[in-house]
């Protein structure tokens, strides 16, 4: 089913004291990806600042640089996106390669492109190797199992065994910490899953994007109730390529997901980061609306 979405993403920073200069990296424009077509994207900032697009890093993230050189105590960054998604739900196949076969193919791949499996095989800054997660994931990722089925089951285990709780983790929480608590948010669940997949020799990438949320029956949809979402891409062999898995919801990436950027971990593709010159602290709030057209 083809679905068109209008997406409004608003981030605003409040500074404790006057800031004389700010420079931010903004990663909110969706990249080219199969089964989705970007129709429109614009980015605005208040108070006025200069915005410059930069070359795409590895082809997996669209980066804009924002510079604000007028003194301010606040910064409002808003993007508006219209995108069409026509992505079927993946299914397992009788000829799917096993975990062992996919791991071997990844090690032997000579691909040097943006999505080469070699780029996503090894630990990264935000997702170091962890023996506890490796042992836990190995219970599901038996070498002789079909890769798609096994990875789907690992995603389902995280959905069933972990508690969604935004109060127990932060953006810099490591997978081992979230795993010990069996709690966290989408970023934590995705990074725990990636750690487990890589420990089994499977290439796995972190995805930032959006997911459509549907209110309960009889309840109105609340403006600003959506959020930036994170999930997993796993390489399932040459024939199947990269398939998306959402461990927060225990589902595949399909028509409700809008893919924005792909990286080794969250730090590669954080929606907004940067520096500012000034004293005091800052607070950041985010409001997202994903509206089916």
Coordinates of C-alpha atoms in Angstrom, one line a residue:
X1 CA 0.0 0.0 0.0
X2 CA 1.4 3.4 -1.0
X3 CA 1.3 6.0 1.7
X4 CA 2.2 9.7 1.5
X5 CA 3.3 11.5 4.7
X6 CA 3.7 15.1 5.7
X7 CA 6.2 15.3 8.5
X8 CA 7.0 18.3 10.6
X9 CA 10.0 18.1 13.0
X10 CA 10.6 21.0 15.4
X11 CA 13.6 21.2 17.7
X12 CA 14.1 24.1 20.0
X13 CA 17.1 24.9 22.3
X14 CA 16.8 27.2 25.3
X15 CA 20.0 28.6 26.6
X16 CA 20.5 29.5 30.3
X17 CA 22.5 32.6 29.3
X18 CA 23.1 34.6 26.2
X19 CA 24.8 32.6 23.4
X20 CA 27.0 34.6 21.0
X21 CA 27.6 31.9 18.5
X22 CA 26.2 28.5 17.6
X23 CA 27.1 25.9 14.9
X24 CA 24.9 22.8 14.4
X25 CA 24.9 19.7 12.3
X26 CA 21.4 18.9 11.1
X27 CA 20.5 15.5 9.7
X28 CA 16.8 15.6 9.0
X29 CA 16.5 15.3 5.2
X30 CA 15.7 11.7 4.2
X31 CA 18.3 10.0 1.9
X32 CA 17.5 8.2 -1.3
X33 CA 16.3 4.7 -0.4
X34 CA 14.4 1.9 -2.1
X35 CA 10.6 2.1 -1.7
X36 CA 10.4 5.7 -0.6
X37 CA 10.4 8.9 -2.7
X38 CA 11.1 12.4 -1.3
X39 CA 8.8 15.0 -2.8
X40 CA 9.7 18.0 -0.7
X41 CA 12.0 19.1 2.1
X42 CA 12.7 22.5 3.7
X43 CA 14.6 23.6 6.7
X44 CA 14.1 26.9 8.6
X45 CA 15.8 28.4 11.7
X46 CA 14.7 31.2 14.1
X47 CA 16.3 33.5 14.9
X48 CA 17.9 33.9 11.5
X49 CA 21.0 31.9 10.7
X50 CA 22.8 30.6 7.6
X51 CA 22.2 27.0 6.4
X52 CA 24.6 25.2 4.0
X53 CA 24.2 21.7 2.7
X54 CA 27.3 19.6 2.8
X55 CA 28.3 16.5 0.7
X56 CA 26.6 13.4 1.8
X57 CA 28.8 11.2 4.1
X58 CA 29.1 7.8 2.6
X59 CA 25.8 8.4 0.8
X60 CA 23.9 7.5 4.0
X61 CA 23.1 10.8 5.6
X62 CA 22.2 14.3 4.3
X63 CA 24.0 16.8 6.3
X64 CA 23.2 20.5 6.6
X65 CA 25.4 23.0 8.6
X66 CA 23.6 25.7 10.5
X67 CA 25.5 28.8 11.8
X68 CA 24.0 31.4 14.1
X69 CA 26.2 34.3 14.8
X70 CA 23.8 36.7 16.4
X71 CA 23.4 36.7 20.1
X72 CA 20.4 34.7 21.3
X73 CA 18.9 32.7 24.2
X74 CA 16.9 30.3 22.0
X75 CA 17.1 28.5 18.7
X76 CA 14.2 26.9 16.8
X77 CA 15.0 24.5 14.0
X78 CA 12.0 23.2 12.0
X79 CA 11.9 20.9 9.0
X80 CA 9.0 20.1 6.8
X81 CA 9.0 16.9 4.7
X82 CA 6.7 15.2 2.2
X83 CA 7.6 11.7 1.2
X84 CA 5.9 8.7 -0.4
X85 CA 6.5 5.2 1.0
X86 CA 5.6 2.1 -0.9
X87 CA 7.4 -0.6 1.0
X88 CA 6.0 -4.2 1.3
X89 CA 6.5 -6.2 4.5
X90 CA 9.4 -8.5 4.1
X91 CA 8.9 -12.3 4.4
X92 CA 11.2 -15.1 4.9
X93 CA 11.9 -17.5 2.0
X94 CA 12.9 -21.2 1.8
X95 CA 16.1 -20.2 0.1
X96 CA 17.2 -17.7 2.7
X97 CA 20.9 -18.1 3.7
X98 CA 21.8 -19.3 7.2
X99 CA 23.4 -17.1 9.8
X100 CA 26.7 -18.9 9.2
X101 CA 26.5 -18.4 5.4
X102 CA 25.6 -14.7 5.7
X103 CA 28.5 -14.1 8.2
X104 CA 30.9 -15.8 5.8
X105 CA 29.7 -13.8 2.8
X106 CA 30.1 -10.6 4.8
X107 CA 33.7 -11.4 5.7
X108 CA 34.5 -12.3 2.1
X109 CA 32.6 -9.4 0.4
X110 CA 34.7 -7.2 -1.8
X111 CA 32.1 -4.5 -2.0
X112 CA 33.5 -1.0 -1.2
X113 CA 30.3 1.0 -1.6
X114 CA 28.4 3.0 0.9
X115 CA 26.5 0.0 2.2
X116 CA 29.3 -2.6 2.1
X117 CA 28.7 -5.2 4.8
X118 CA 32.3 -4.6 5.9
X119 CA 31.3 -1.1 7.1
X120 CA 28.9 -2.5 9.7
X121 CA 30.5 -5.7 10.9
X122 CA 32.6 -4.3 13.8
X123 CA 32.1 -2.5 17.1
X124 CA 31.7 1.3 16.9
X125 CA 32.0 4.2 19.4
X126 CA 28.5 3.9 20.7
X127 CA 28.2 0.1 20.3
X128 CA 31.2 -1.6 21.7
X129 CA 31.4 -5.4 21.9
X130 CA 29.7 -6.9 25.0
X131 CA 30.0 -10.5 26.1
X132 CA 26.7 -10.5 27.9
X133 CA 24.7 -9.3 24.9
X134 CA 26.6 -11.7 22.6
X135 CA 25.7 -14.7 24.8
X136 CA 22.1 -13.6 25.1
X137 CA 21.7 -13.1 21.3
X138 CA 23.5 -16.4 20.5
X139 CA 20.4 -18.2 22.0
X140 CA 18.5 -17.0 19.0
X141 CA 21.1 -16.6 16.3
X142 CA 22.1 -20.2 15.9
X143 CA 24.5 -20.6 12.9
X144 CA 22.3 -23.0 11.1
X145 CA 19.1 -20.9 11.3
X146 CA 17.8 -18.9 8.3
X147 CA 19.0 -15.4 8.8
X148 CA 15.8 -13.5 8.2
X149 CA 13.8 -15.7 10.6
X150 CA 16.5 -15.6 13.3
X151 CA 16.9 -11.8 13.1
X152 CA 13.2 -11.3 13.2
X153 CA 13.0 -13.5 16.4
X154 CA 15.8 -11.5 18.0
X155 CA 13.8 -8.3 17.3
X156 CA 10.7 -10.0 18.8
X157 CA 12.6 -11.0 22.0
X158 CA 13.7 -7.4 22.6
X159 CA 10.1 -6.2 22.2
X160 CA 8.9 -8.9 24.6
X161 CA 11.6 -8.8 27.2
X162 CA 12.5 -5.1 27.4
X163 CA 10.5 -2.3 29.1
X164 CA 10.1 1.0 27.3
X165 CA 11.1 3.7 29.8
X166 CA 12.4 7.1 28.7
X167 CA 13.5 8.0 32.2
X168 CA 16.3 5.4 32.6
X169 CA 18.6 6.1 29.7
X170 CA 20.2 9.1 27.9
X171 CA 21.6 9.6 24.4
X172 CA 25.0 8.4 25.4
X173 CA 23.8 5.3 27.3
X174 CA 25.8 2.2 26.1
X175 CA 24.0 -1.0 25.0
X176 CA 25.4 -2.9 28.0
X177 CA 23.7 -0.5 30.4
X178 CA 20.3 -0.7 28.7
X179 CA 20.7 -4.5 28.5
X180 CA 21.4 -4.8 32.2
X181 CA 18.2 -2.9 33.0
X182 CA 16.2 -4.5 30.2
X183 CA 14.8 -1.0 29.7
X184 CA 15.3 2.1 27.6
X185 CA 13.9 3.7 24.4
X186 CA 14.1 2.9 20.7
X187 CA 17.7 4.0 20.4
X188 CA 18.7 1.6 23.2
X189 CA 16.8 -1.4 21.8
X190 CA 18.2 -0.9 18.4
X191 CA 21.8 -0.6 19.7
X192 CA 21.4 -3.7 21.8
X193 CA 20.1 -5.6 18.8
X194 CA 23.0 -4.3 16.6
X195 CA 25.5 -5.4 19.2
X196 CA 24.0 -8.9 19.3
X197 CA 24.0 -9.2 15.5
X198 CA 27.6 -8.0 15.1
X199 CA 28.7 -10.5 17.8
X200 CA 27.3 -13.2 15.5
X201 CA 29.2 -11.9 12.5
X202 CA 26.2 -10.2 10.9
X203 CA 26.5 -6.7 9.5
X204 CA 24.0 -4.4 11.2
X205 CA 23.4 -0.6 10.9
X206 CA 21.5 2.0 13.0
X207 CA 18.6 3.8 11.3
X208 CA 17.1 7.1 12.2
X209 CA 13.7 8.1 10.9
X210 CA 10.0 8.3 11.6
X211 CA 7.2 5.9 12.3
X212 CA 3.5 6.6 12.0
X213 CA 1.7 6.2 15.3
X214 CA -2.0 5.4 15.5
X215 CA -4.2 6.6 18.4
X216 CA -6.3 4.1 20.4
X217 CA -9.9 3.6 19.2
X218 CA -12.0 6.6 20.1
X219 CA -9.0 8.8 21.0
X220 CA -8.0 11.9 19.0
X221 CA -4.5 12.1 17.6
X222 CA -2.4 14.5 19.6
X223 CA -0.4 17.1 17.7
X224 CA 3.4 16.7 18.4
X225 CA 2.9 13.3 19.9
X226 CA 5.2 11.5 17.4
X227 CA 9.0 11.4 17.8
X228 CA 12.2 10.6 15.9
X229 CA 12.5 6.8 15.8
X230 CA 15.5 4.4 15.6
X231 CA 15.6 0.8 14.4
X232 CA 18.0 -1.7 12.7
X233 CA 19.1 -2.6 9.2
X234 CA 20.6 -6.1 8.9
X235 CA 22.4 -7.5 5.9
X236 CA 20.9 -10.8 5.1
X237 CA 23.2 -11.9 2.2
X238 CA 23.7 -10.8 -1.4
X239 CA 20.2 -11.9 -2.6
X240 CA 18.2 -10.3 0.2
X241 CA 20.4 -7.3 0.9
X242 CA 19.5 -5.0 3.8
X243 CA 16.2 -5.6 5.6
X244 CA 14.8 -3.4 8.3
X245 CA 13.8 -4.6 11.8
X246 CA 12.1 -2.5 14.5
X247 CA 12.8 -4.1 17.9
X248 CA 10.8 -1.4 19.8
X249 CA 7.7 -2.7 18.1
X250 CA 8.7 -6.2 17.2
X251 CA 8.0 -5.6 13.5
X252 CA 9.7 -5.3 10.1
X253 CA 10.4 -1.9 8.6
X254 CA 7.5 -1.4 6.2
X255 CA 5.1 1.3 5.0
X256 CA 4.8 3.0 8.4
X257 CA 8.5 3.7 8.6
X258 CA 10.2 6.7 6.9
X259 CA 14.0 6.2 6.7
X260 CA 16.1 9.3 7.1
X261 CA 19.7 8.2 7.7
X262 CA 21.9 5.2 8.2
X263 CA 25.0 4.9 10.4
X264 CA 27.1 2.6 12.5
X265 CA 25.4 3.9 15.6
X266 CA 23.4 6.9 16.9
X267 CA 26.4 9.2 17.1
X268 CA 26.9 8.9 13.3
X269 CA 23.5 10.3 12.5
X270 CA 22.2 12.2 15.5
X271 CA 19.4 14.5 14.1
X272 CA 20.9 17.6 15.7
X273 CA 24.3 18.2 17.4
X274 CA 26.9 21.0 17.6
X275 CA 28.5 23.6 19.7
X276 CA 27.7 27.0 21.1
X277 CA 29.7 29.8 22.7
X278 CA 28.3 31.0 26.0
X279 CA 28.0 30.3 29.7
X280 CA 25.4 28.2 31.4
X281 CA 23.5 25.1 30.2
X282 CA 21.0 24.3 27.5
X283 CA 17.8 22.3 27.2
X284 CA 16.5 20.7 24.0
X285 CA 12.9 19.8 23.2
X286 CA 11.5 18.0 20.2
X287 CA 8.1 17.9 18.7
X288 CA 7.2 15.7 15.7
X289 CA 4.1 15.2 13.6
X290 CA 3.8 12.3 11.1
X291 CA 0.6 12.9 9.2
X292 CA -0.7 10.5 6.5
X293 CA -2.0 12.4 3.5

